Amino acid sequence: MIRNILSSVFLLIPLLLVAQINDNFDDGDFSHNPTWSGTNDVFIVDNFMLKLNDDKAGSAFLSTPCATTTATQWEFWTRLAFTPSTKNHPCIYLMSDQQDLSNPLNGYYIRIGKDGTDNKRLFFCRQTGEEHREIMVGSTNLASQSNNFLRIKVTRDEWGNWEFFADASGGEFYSPQGSVHDTTHTAGQWFGIRCNYTISNASRFYFDDIYMGDILIDTLAPAVKQVLVSSQNTIEVSFTEAVNPDQAQNTSYYQINKEIGEALSAVIKDGDPEKVVLTFAGEFIPGENYQLTISNIKDLAGNEMETFTGNFYWYVPQKFDVVFNELMVNPNPPVGLPPYEYIELFNTSTFEIDMQGWTLQHGSTQRQLPASKIPAGGYLVLTHEAALEDLQHYVNVVAVPGLSATALVNAANALMLWDEQMALIAFVTYTDQWYRNSTKADGGWSLEKIDPYNWCEKENNWTASTHSKGGSPGEANSVLGENTDVTPPFIVRAGYEAANRISIFFSEPIDPFTLVDTDNFIIDQNVGQPDSILLYPPEYIRADLILNQQILPGISYYISACSSITDCAGNPLAEQSIRTGMPQEADSLDMVINEILFNPPETGVRYIEIYNRSDKIIDLQHYILATLDTLENILTGVQEISTCSFLFFPGEYLVLSPDATAVKTLYMTNNPEGFINTSLPPMTNTEGLIVLAGKNHQQNDRVWYHEDMHYALLANKKGVSLERLHYNRCSREPSNWHSASTTSGYGTPGYINSQFSLYTDQAEDVFGLSPLVFSPDNDGVDDMLQITWHMSQAGFTANISVYDSRGRLIRTLRRSELLAMQGTITWDGITDDSQKADMGIYIIFIELFEPSGTVKTFKKTAVLAGKL
C-alpha cells in the first residue's frame, strides 16, 4: 500500500515540475517533448504544424501539462483557413486546472472570433466551473478574412495585470490589443487548445510556435529599417519593430534640413505598428538631396533608439525610366545558366528608384514586387521563389511572391510594369519570332534588348542573346548597341466596329497625346473629323474613331492622318490615307483559296493565300480556316483568322501564316502589308484538305491539295507553293492548280500568281486553245495549254486526247467527261508516262457526245516550244 502511494507521487512530479512550453512541432509529432493529450485521433502534425484533421463536425482539444508561475508570457501562431464565427473558432487555454478542456474547469482562455462582422477579434475569457465570462475585447478586427494568419502574445505580471498583443500578418510586429486586471485564478497546471467547428472547417485549424514561460525581456532598441518617400511631402518610416505610439506620433522627433523642418503630422500606419507616416508642410524639390533626423523613439518595452540620420531625395519615376531589358522565357534546355525563367529590368534614369509597391503584370495576372531598389543605370532581375537561390549571385535579383515558374509564355506574352500609383512605367509584347533564330527559340537562350533607350520599337530592337551562357542577367546585354528609332510610323490598316466607329491600326506604339487629337484625322465622303477618339493602352497601336454620322454600305471611305501624330521616339507619321468601309457577309466563293505552301523549306513556314473575287468588303474576324472530317462532314482543327476587325477589299490578296516575317524573308512580295499572323489548321507536307468558312461553319471555299498536283518534272517540291490558275475556275479541279514558277522564286504570296492565266471567251467551233504556242518549263510564261469550251446546252460528254504529229497518243486528258456549260482544262506538256513531251506540233483531238446521241469530233493544233 505504501509502495502504491509513493508511485503515484512520483508520477505526479513531472507534471508539477513542468513550467515551460516551447514547441514548434519540428519533431513531426505531438506525442512527446512535450506530450499533448486529448482527442488525439483528430489532430496531426502536417508540414511541421499542428493541424485539426477531423471529417465531421464537433469539438476537439489537446492539452499539455505546464504549471503557471505568477509572471508568465504566452506566444503562439495560428492559421484559421476560414472566417471565425460562433460555430467555428478556437479557444486557446492559457491556464486550466484540468487536463480535459471539455469539462468544467477553472482558468483563462483566448477565443478568436464570433458571429458579427465586427466580432473577428480576440476575446479574453475567464472560466469558473461551467461559467464563462468575457473580461476583455481586443481592439482590432484582425480575423475577418477567409484565410487568417495570426501571431498572439500575452503577458501577466505578478499583480494580475494582463496585456495582449497580436500581428494580423503572422509576423512579430505586434500591436496592442488590450489589457485587463484579473486575479480570480492565480494558478494553472495545463495549457491547451480547443477547436469548435462545422464539417466544412473540420481540417482548417493550424497551430505552431507555442511558447509559455517566463516573461521575455525585450532589451533591443528599435532602429530605422527603411525610409520611403511616398509623395512630394510624405515619408513612410519603417522600424525594426513595433514602436510606442506616444513617441512615434510626436512630430517634434522628426526633422528635415533645408527649411523643411519638423513634421506636420506623424501617424502610425493602420495595421502596421512598426511604420510611421510623416507629413511635412513644405514640398520636396525633385532630385534634391535631403537629410532626415529621427530621435527619442521607443519600442513597446520602453527601449529607446539611437538618433538616426539618413539622406533621401524625392523623385517620381517617369514612363520608361525602368524598361524591360532581357527575358528568359524558355530556359530549357539550359545553355549555361540555371534553368529558370527571369525578367531583367534596366534603370534608364540618373536616379536610384525604389520599386516597393510596384506591380508586374504578365498577361492578365498581376504580382506585387517585393521591397527592392534599382540603381541609376543598373539592373534588377525578377524571378520566381524557387529560382532565387540559384540566380541570386547574379547581382540584384529578387523573387516575386506568387510568380509561377512558367509565367512567361514561350510563344508570346504581354508584360507591363506599374508603379505604386498604378501608373504605367514600361511594357513589352514579345513573340518567339523576335529570336530570329529558330534553334535559339527552342530554349536556353534569352531575348535581349539591343538599345535600352529605344523604348518602343518592338522586334527591330530585340534579338537572341549571343552570350556564351545563353543570357546576361544583371549585366550589359551581349547584343548591346546603338539602335535609335528613326523609322516613321504608318497606319497598317483600318477596321470596322460599327456604322459610326472605325478602328485604325498602326505599325508601332504611338504617343497617346498626339493620337487623341481629333484634328489629326479627316474622313472623306463629307464625314469630316471624328467626334472623339478611343485609345487602347499600353501600346497605343490601335485607336477607334467615333464619327458624327454613320457610314453607308457599298462605299469605300478614306481616312487621312497628318504628321502631327508621332511614335514614342517622336518620329512623325508618314502622311497617308487608308481605306475603310462597312463589311458584308460573304457568300460561297466570294473568297477563294488562291495559293498554298504546304511543304515549306527547312527554315520556313506554311502559308495559305486567299483572294476576294467579289465586289464586297469582307471582315475576316468573322471567318476561320479549318480542315474537314469527311466521314462526319464536320470542320476540325478550326483556327480563327483574326481576333479583331480585318477588312478584306475586292480584288485583294491576303496571306495567312503563323510567321509572316519568315514568309517575307524567303519569298519576294510587293504587298508586305497583305499578311496576317494566324495559326493554320493541321497540314501535312504531302496532302490535305483546307476549308475557308464563316464562324457559323458555312463553307466559302475548300481545296484538296496533293503533292501530285505539282509540276511532274520538279526534282524537289519542298518550298514550292501550289498556285491556282484562275479564281473563277473550280477549286477542286486539279488542273486548276500548278507549281509556282521558277522565276517567281517558287511562290507569290500576297500578289497575282505566277501561273495565273485567263481562259479565252472566244472559243472557235465550241472549243478553243490558248496560247497556241506554250513552253512548259515552269518559268511562269505560257507554261500550260488551256483548252476551253462553251456549250449551248447541258448534257455533253467528251473524250479529250493529245497526239503528236506522227499520230501517236501522248496524253489522255479526259475520258467520258460530263462537261459543264463552259470550262477549262489544261495540259502541262507531260505525257501519260510522266515524261516531258518533245518540242513540236501536237493535235488536241476531241470527241463530243451530244445529248441526242450525235458524235462530233474536233482537231486543234498547238505548238510545244522550248529553249534550244
Coordinates of C-alpha atoms in Angstrom, one line a residue, residues 31 139 152 157 196 201 238 264 273 280 355 358 382-383 414 463 504 521 549 562 588 630 651 670 810 814 865:
S31 CA 3.3 12.7 -28.5
S139 CA -9.1 46.5 -30.2
I152 CA -0.5 36.4 -30.5
D157 CA 2.6 40.1 -14.2
N196 CA -15.2 24.2 -32.3
N201 CA -13.9 23.6 -41.4
S238 CA 9.7 51.6 -41.2
L264 CA 3.4 68.4 -39.6
P273 CA 2.6 49.2 -35.8
F280 CA 5.5 67.9 -43.9
M355 CA 10.2 49.8 -56.5
W358 CA 5.3 48.3 -57.9
L382 CA 12.9 39.3 -61.3
T383 CA 12.3 35.6 -60.9
A414 CA 2.4 40.9 -72.8
T463 CA 17.1 39.6 -80.7
I504 CA -7.2 52.1 -87.2
F521 CA -7.8 62.8 -88.8
Q549 CA -22.5 60.2 -88.7
C562 CA -1.5 64.0 -90.6
S588 CA -19.9 30.9 -101.2
T630 CA -15.0 13.8 -94.5
G651 CA -9.5 42.2 -105.7
N670 CA 5.1 43.5 -103.5
I810 CA 0.7 11.1 -126.0
R814 CA -10.4 13.3 -120.2
A865 CA 8.1 25.2 -127.6

